[in-house]
PDB file of N, CA and C in Angstrom:
ATOM      1  N   MET A   1      95.142  35.764  74.054  1.00 75.00           N
ATOM      2  CA  MET A   1      94.785  35.200  75.328  1.00 75.00           C
ATOM      3  C   MET A   1      95.457  35.955  76.467  1.00 75.00           C
ATOM      4  N   SER A   2      96.716  36.377  76.240  1.00 82.00           N
ATOM      5  CA  SER A   2      97.412  37.093  77.307  1.00 82.00           C
ATOM      6  C   SER A   2      96.737  38.435  77.601  1.00 82.00           C
ATOM      7  N   ASP A   3      96.122  39.057  76.579  1.00 88.00           N
ATOM      8  CA  ASP A   3      95.382  40.306  76.812  1.00 88.00           C
ATOM      9  C   ASP A   3      94.154  40.062  77.677  1.00 88.00           C
ATOM     10  N   LEU A   4      93.476  38.967  77.446  1.00 87.00           N
ATOM     11  CA  LEU A   4      92.310  38.611  78.254  1.00 87.00           C
ATOM     12  C   LEU A   4      92.714  38.398  79.709  1.00 87.00           C
ATOM     13  N   ILE A   5      93.808  37.690  79.933  1.00 87.00           N
ATOM     14  CA  ILE A   5      94.299  37.459  81.294  1.00 87.00           C
ATOM     15  C   ILE A   5      94.645  38.785  81.957  1.00 87.00           C
ATOM     16  N   ALA A   6      95.280  39.679  81.208  1.00 90.00           N
ATOM     17  CA  ALA A   6      95.654  40.989  81.759  1.00 90.00           C
ATOM     18  C   ALA A   6      94.416  41.788  82.171  1.00 90.00           C
ATOM     19  N   ARG A   7      93.379  41.760  81.326  1.00 93.00           N
ATOM     20  CA  ARG A   7      92.155  42.503  81.655  1.00 93.00           C
ATOM     21  C   ARG A   7      91.430  41.889  82.847  1.00 93.00           C
ATOM     22  N   LYS A   8      91.332  40.572  82.892  1.00 92.00           N
ATOM     23  CA  LYS A   8      90.567  39.904  83.948  1.00 92.00           C
ATOM     24  C   LYS A   8      91.275  39.920  85.301  1.00 92.00           C
ATOM     25  N   PHE A   9      92.607  39.693  85.294  1.00 92.00           N
ATOM     26  CA  PHE A   9      93.320  39.474  86.543  1.00 92.00           C
ATOM     27  C   PHE A   9      94.359  40.534  86.856  1.00 92.00           C
ATOM     28  N   HIS A  10      94.461  41.555  86.010  1.00 93.00           N
ATOM     29  CA  HIS A  10      95.368  42.689  86.230  1.00 93.00           C
ATOM     30  C   HIS A  10      96.810  42.231  86.425  1.00 93.00           C
ATOM     31  N   THR A  11      97.226  41.264  85.630  1.00 92.00           N
ATOM     32  CA  THR A  11      98.609  40.808  85.620  1.00 92.00           C
ATOM     33  C   THR A  11      98.996  40.447  84.203  1.00 92.00           C
ATOM     34  N   ARG A  12     100.250  40.650  83.839  1.00 92.00           N
ATOM     35  CA  ARG A  12     100.702  40.414  82.472  1.00 92.00           C
ATOM     36  C   ARG A  12     101.605  39.194  82.397  1.00 92.00           C
ATOM     37  N   TYR A  13     101.433  38.425  81.334  1.00 91.00           N
ATOM     38  CA  TYR A  13     102.302  37.303  81.019  1.00 91.00           C
ATOM     39  C   TYR A  13     102.782  37.451  79.586  1.00 91.00           C
ATOM     40  N   THR A  14     103.969  36.937  79.307  1.00 91.00           N
ATOM     41  CA  THR A  14     104.441  36.905  77.928  1.00 91.00           C
ATOM     42  C   THR A  14     103.634  35.851  77.181  1.00 91.00           C
ATOM     43  N   LEU A  15     103.743  35.827  75.864  1.00 88.00           N
ATOM     44  CA  LEU A  15     103.030  34.810  75.096  1.00 88.00           C
ATOM     45  C   LEU A  15     103.505  33.422  75.482  1.00 88.00           C
ATOM     46  N   ARG A  16     104.805  33.272  75.706  1.00 91.00           N
ATOM     47  CA  ARG A  16     105.347  31.969  76.107  1.00 91.00           C
ATOM     48  C   ARG A  16     104.819  31.576  77.491  1.00 91.00           C
ATOM     49  N   GLY A  17     104.762  32.532  78.404  1.00 91.00           N
ATOM     50  CA  GLY A  17     104.231  32.260  79.739  1.00 91.00           C
ATOM     51  C   GLY A  17     102.770  31.851  79.689  1.00 91.00           C
ATOM     52  N   THR A  18     102.002  32.532  78.844  1.00 89.00           N
ATOM     53  CA  THR A  18     100.597  32.189  78.667  1.00 89.00           C
ATOM     54  C   THR A  18     100.455  30.782  78.103  1.00 89.00           C
ATOM     55  N   ALA A  19     101.288  30.443  77.118  1.00 88.00           N
ATOM     56  CA  ALA A  19     101.252  29.108  76.524  1.00 88.00           C
ATOM     57  C   ALA A  19     101.576  28.045  77.571  1.00 88.00           C
ATOM     58  N   ASN A  20     102.555  28.320  78.426  1.00 91.00           N
ATOM     59  CA  ASN A  20     102.911  27.366  79.481  1.00 91.00           C
ATOM     60  C   ASN A  20     101.767  27.152  80.459  1.00 91.00           C
ATOM     61  N   ILE A  21     101.114  28.236  80.857  1.00 89.00           N
ATOM     62  CA  ILE A  21      99.981  28.128  81.783  1.00 89.00           C
ATOM     63  C   ILE A  21      98.857  27.315  81.152  1.00 89.00           C
ATOM     64  N   MET A  22      98.542  27.619  79.904  1.00 88.00           N
ATOM     65  CA  MET A  22      97.470  26.895  79.222  1.00 88.00           C
ATOM     66  C   MET A  22      97.802  25.412  79.093  1.00 88.00           C
ATOM     67  N   TYR A  23      99.064  25.099  78.790  1.00 89.00           N
ATOM     68  CA  TYR A  23      99.485  23.704  78.660  1.00 89.00           C
ATOM     69  C   TYR A  23      99.327  22.968  79.993  1.00 89.00           C
ATOM     70  N   ARG A  24      99.731  23.618  81.085  1.00 93.00           N
ATOM     71  CA  ARG A  24      99.613  22.995  82.409  1.00 93.00           C
ATOM     72  C   ARG A  24      98.164  22.775  82.806  1.00 93.00           C
ATOM     73  N   LEU A  25      97.268  23.625  82.311  1.00 91.00           N
ATOM     74  CA  LEU A  25      95.840  23.473  82.607  1.00 91.00           C
ATOM     75  C   LEU A  25      95.159  22.456  81.689  1.00 91.00           C
ATOM     76  N   GLY A  26      95.926  21.927  80.721  1.00 89.00           N
ATOM     77  CA  GLY A  26      95.373  20.923  79.821  1.00 89.00           C
ATOM     78  C   GLY A  26      94.714  21.505  78.587  1.00 89.00           C
ATOM     79  N   TRP A  27      94.927  22.783  78.328  1.00 87.00           N
ATOM     80  CA  TRP A  27      94.354  23.415  77.142  1.00 87.00           C
ATOM     81  C   TRP A  27      95.319  23.267  75.985  1.00 87.00           C
ATOM     82  N   SER A  28      94.801  23.274  74.776  1.00 80.00           N
ATOM     83  CA  SER A  28      95.650  23.192  73.600  1.00 80.00           C
ATOM     84  C   SER A  28      95.117  24.122  72.524  1.00 80.00           C
ATOM     85  N   VAL A  29      95.910  24.295  71.479  1.00 75.00           N
ATOM     86  CA  VAL A  29      95.502  25.122  70.349  1.00 75.00           C
ATOM     87  C   VAL A  29      94.350  24.414  69.638  1.00 75.00           C
ATOM     88  N   GLN A  30      93.328  25.153  69.316  1.00 77.00           N
ATOM     89  CA  GLN A  30      92.192  24.554  68.626  1.00 77.00           C
ATOM     90  C   GLN A  30      92.405  24.659  67.124  1.00 77.00           C
ATOM     91  N   VAL A  31      92.453  23.525  66.466  1.00 75.00           N
ATOM     92  CA  VAL A  31      92.649  23.459  65.030  1.00 75.00           C
ATOM     93  C   VAL A  31      91.546  22.581  64.453  1.00 75.00           C
ATOM     94  N   PRO A  32      90.828  23.060  63.445  1.00 76.00           N
ATOM     95  CA  PRO A  32      89.770  22.237  62.867  1.00 76.00           C
ATOM     96  C   PRO A  32      90.341  20.964  62.251  1.00 76.00           C
ATOM     97  N   LYS A  33      89.606  19.861  62.377  1.00 78.00           N
ATOM     98  CA  LYS A  33      90.061  18.586  61.827  1.00 78.00           C
ATOM     99  C   LYS A  33      89.878  18.532  60.323  1.00 78.00           C
ATOM    100  N   HIS A  34      88.835  19.160  59.816  1.00 83.00           N
ATOM    101  CA  HIS A  34      88.523  19.102  58.392  1.00 83.00           C
ATOM    102  C   HIS A  34      88.290  20.505  57.850  1.00 83.00           C
ATOM    103  N   ARG A  35      88.561  20.683  56.581  1.00 81.00           N
ATOM    104  CA  ARG A  35      88.242  21.961  55.924  1.00 81.00           C
ATOM    105  C   ARG A  35      86.770  21.954  55.527  1.00 81.00           C
ATOM    106  N   ALA A  36      86.192  23.125  55.468  1.00 84.00           N
ATOM    107  CA  ALA A  36      84.793  23.252  55.072  1.00 84.00           C
ATOM    108  C   ALA A  36      84.615  22.824  53.626  1.00 84.00           C
ATOM    109  N   VAL A  37      83.531  22.137  53.345  1.00 86.00           N
ATOM    110  CA  VAL A  37      83.240  21.690  51.986  1.00 86.00           C
ATOM    111  C   VAL A  37      83.049  22.889  51.069  1.00 86.00           C
ATOM    112  N   GLU A  38      82.482  23.968  51.602  1.00 89.00           N
ATOM    113  CA  GLU A  38      82.165  25.154  50.807  1.00 89.00           C
ATOM    114  C   GLU A  38      83.390  26.030  50.546  1.00 89.00           C
ATOM    115  N   ARG A  39      84.547  25.677  51.064  1.00 89.00           N
ATOM    116  CA  ARG A  39      85.747  26.509  50.949  1.00 89.00           C
ATOM    117  C   ARG A  39      86.110  26.739  49.482  1.00 89.00           C
ATOM    118  N   ASP A  40      86.318  27.996  49.135  1.00 91.00           N
ATOM    119  CA  ASP A  40      86.683  28.378  47.776  1.00 91.00           C
ATOM    120  C   ASP A  40      88.174  28.716  47.766  1.00 91.00           C
ATOM    121  N   GLU A  41      89.000  27.778  47.330  1.00 91.00           N
ATOM    122  CA  GLU A  41      90.453  27.945  47.374  1.00 91.00           C
ATOM    123  C   GLU A  41      90.919  29.151  46.566  1.00 91.00           C
ATOM    124  N   ALA A  42      90.278  29.414  45.431  1.00 94.00           N
ATOM    125  CA  ALA A  42      90.663  30.574  44.608  1.00 94.00           C
ATOM    126  C   ALA A  42      90.423  31.872  45.368  1.00 94.00           C
ATOM    127  N   ALA A  43      89.302  31.967  46.051  1.00 93.00           N
ATOM    128  CA  ALA A  43      88.988  33.175  46.817  1.00 93.00           C
ATOM    129  C   ALA A  43      89.956  33.336  47.987  1.00 93.00           C
ATOM    130  N   VAL A  44      90.328  32.242  48.624  1.00 92.00           N
ATOM    131  CA  VAL A  44      91.273  32.295  49.738  1.00 92.00           C
ATOM    132  C   VAL A  44      92.638  32.768  49.243  1.00 92.00           C
ATOM    133  N   THR A  45      93.089  32.241  48.124  1.00 93.00           N
ATOM    134  CA  THR A  45      94.378  32.630  47.556  1.00 93.00           C
ATOM    135  C   THR A  45      94.388  34.114  47.192  1.00 93.00           C
ATOM    136  N   THR A  46      93.327  34.587  46.566  1.00 93.00           N
ATOM    137  CA  THR A  46      93.216  36.007  46.213  1.00 93.00           C
ATOM    138  C   THR A  46      93.250  36.872  47.464  1.00 93.00           C
ATOM    139  N   TRP A  47      92.503  36.480  48.482  1.00 91.00           N
ATOM    140  CA  TRP A  47      92.464  37.253  49.733  1.00 91.00           C
ATOM    141  C   TRP A  47      93.848  37.318  50.357  1.00 91.00           C
ATOM    142  N   ARG A  48      94.564  36.189  50.388  1.00 91.00           N
ATOM    143  CA  ARG A  48      95.908  36.170  50.982  1.00 91.00           C
ATOM    144  C   ARG A  48      96.881  37.071  50.236  1.00 91.00           C
ATOM    145  N   LYS A  49      96.774  37.119  48.910  1.00 91.00           N
ATOM    146  CA  LYS A  49      97.715  37.910  48.111  1.00 91.00           C
ATOM    147  C   LYS A  49      97.381  39.394  48.107  1.00 91.00           C
ATOM    148  N   GLU A  50      96.099  39.757  48.145  1.00 89.00           N
ATOM    149  CA  GLU A  50      95.706  41.153  47.972  1.00 89.00           C
ATOM    150  C   GLU A  50      95.215  41.825  49.248  1.00 89.00           C
ATOM    151  N   THR A  51      94.262  41.235  49.912  1.00 87.00           N
ATOM    152  CA  THR A  51      93.617  41.896  51.048  1.00 87.00           C
ATOM    153  C   THR A  51      94.458  41.831  52.317  1.00 87.00           C
ATOM    154  N   TRP A  52      94.998  40.667  52.630  1.00 85.00           N
ATOM    155  CA  TRP A  52      95.733  40.476  53.875  1.00 85.00           C
ATOM    156  C   TRP A  52      96.963  41.372  53.978  1.00 85.00           C
ATOM    157  N   PRO A  53      97.816  41.465  52.943  1.00 84.00           N
ATOM    158  CA  PRO A  53      98.976  42.364  53.056  1.00 84.00           C
ATOM    159  C   PRO A  53      98.573  43.824  53.259  1.00 84.00           C
ATOM    160  N   ALA A  54      97.471  44.244  52.676  1.00 80.00           N
ATOM    161  CA  ALA A  54      97.018  45.642  52.851  1.00 80.00           C
ATOM    162  C   ALA A  54      96.627  45.895  54.298  1.00 80.00           C
ATOM    163  N   GLY A  55      96.080  44.907  54.974  1.00 76.00           N
ATOM    164  CA  GLY A  55      95.676  45.063  56.368  1.00 76.00           C
ATOM    165  C   GLY A  55      96.850  45.064  57.328  1.00 76.00           C
ATOM    166  N   LYS A  56      97.982  44.522  56.934  1.00 68.00           N
ATOM    167  CA  LYS A  56      99.156  44.454  57.803  1.00 68.00           C
ATOM    168  C   LYS A  56      99.796  45.820  58.013  1.00 68.00           C
ATOM    169  N   ARG A  57      99.612  46.739  57.081  1.00 63.00           N
ATOM    170  CA  ARG A  57     100.270  48.056  57.158  1.00 63.00           C
ATOM    171  C   ARG A  57      99.744  48.897  58.265  1.00 63.00           C
TER     172      ARG A  57
END
């Protein structure tokens, strides 16, 4: 979000500063209330162990 603000308004905020601004505007972190019925826990676990660490490098 801070990158979007920097591009749109040509000013930089830290992540904490961005969080404070969003909180004051009444925005919050969007978190789904329910997990998808189609979610495959085995596939998610495999992805977290194998694919995700490779992408971090």
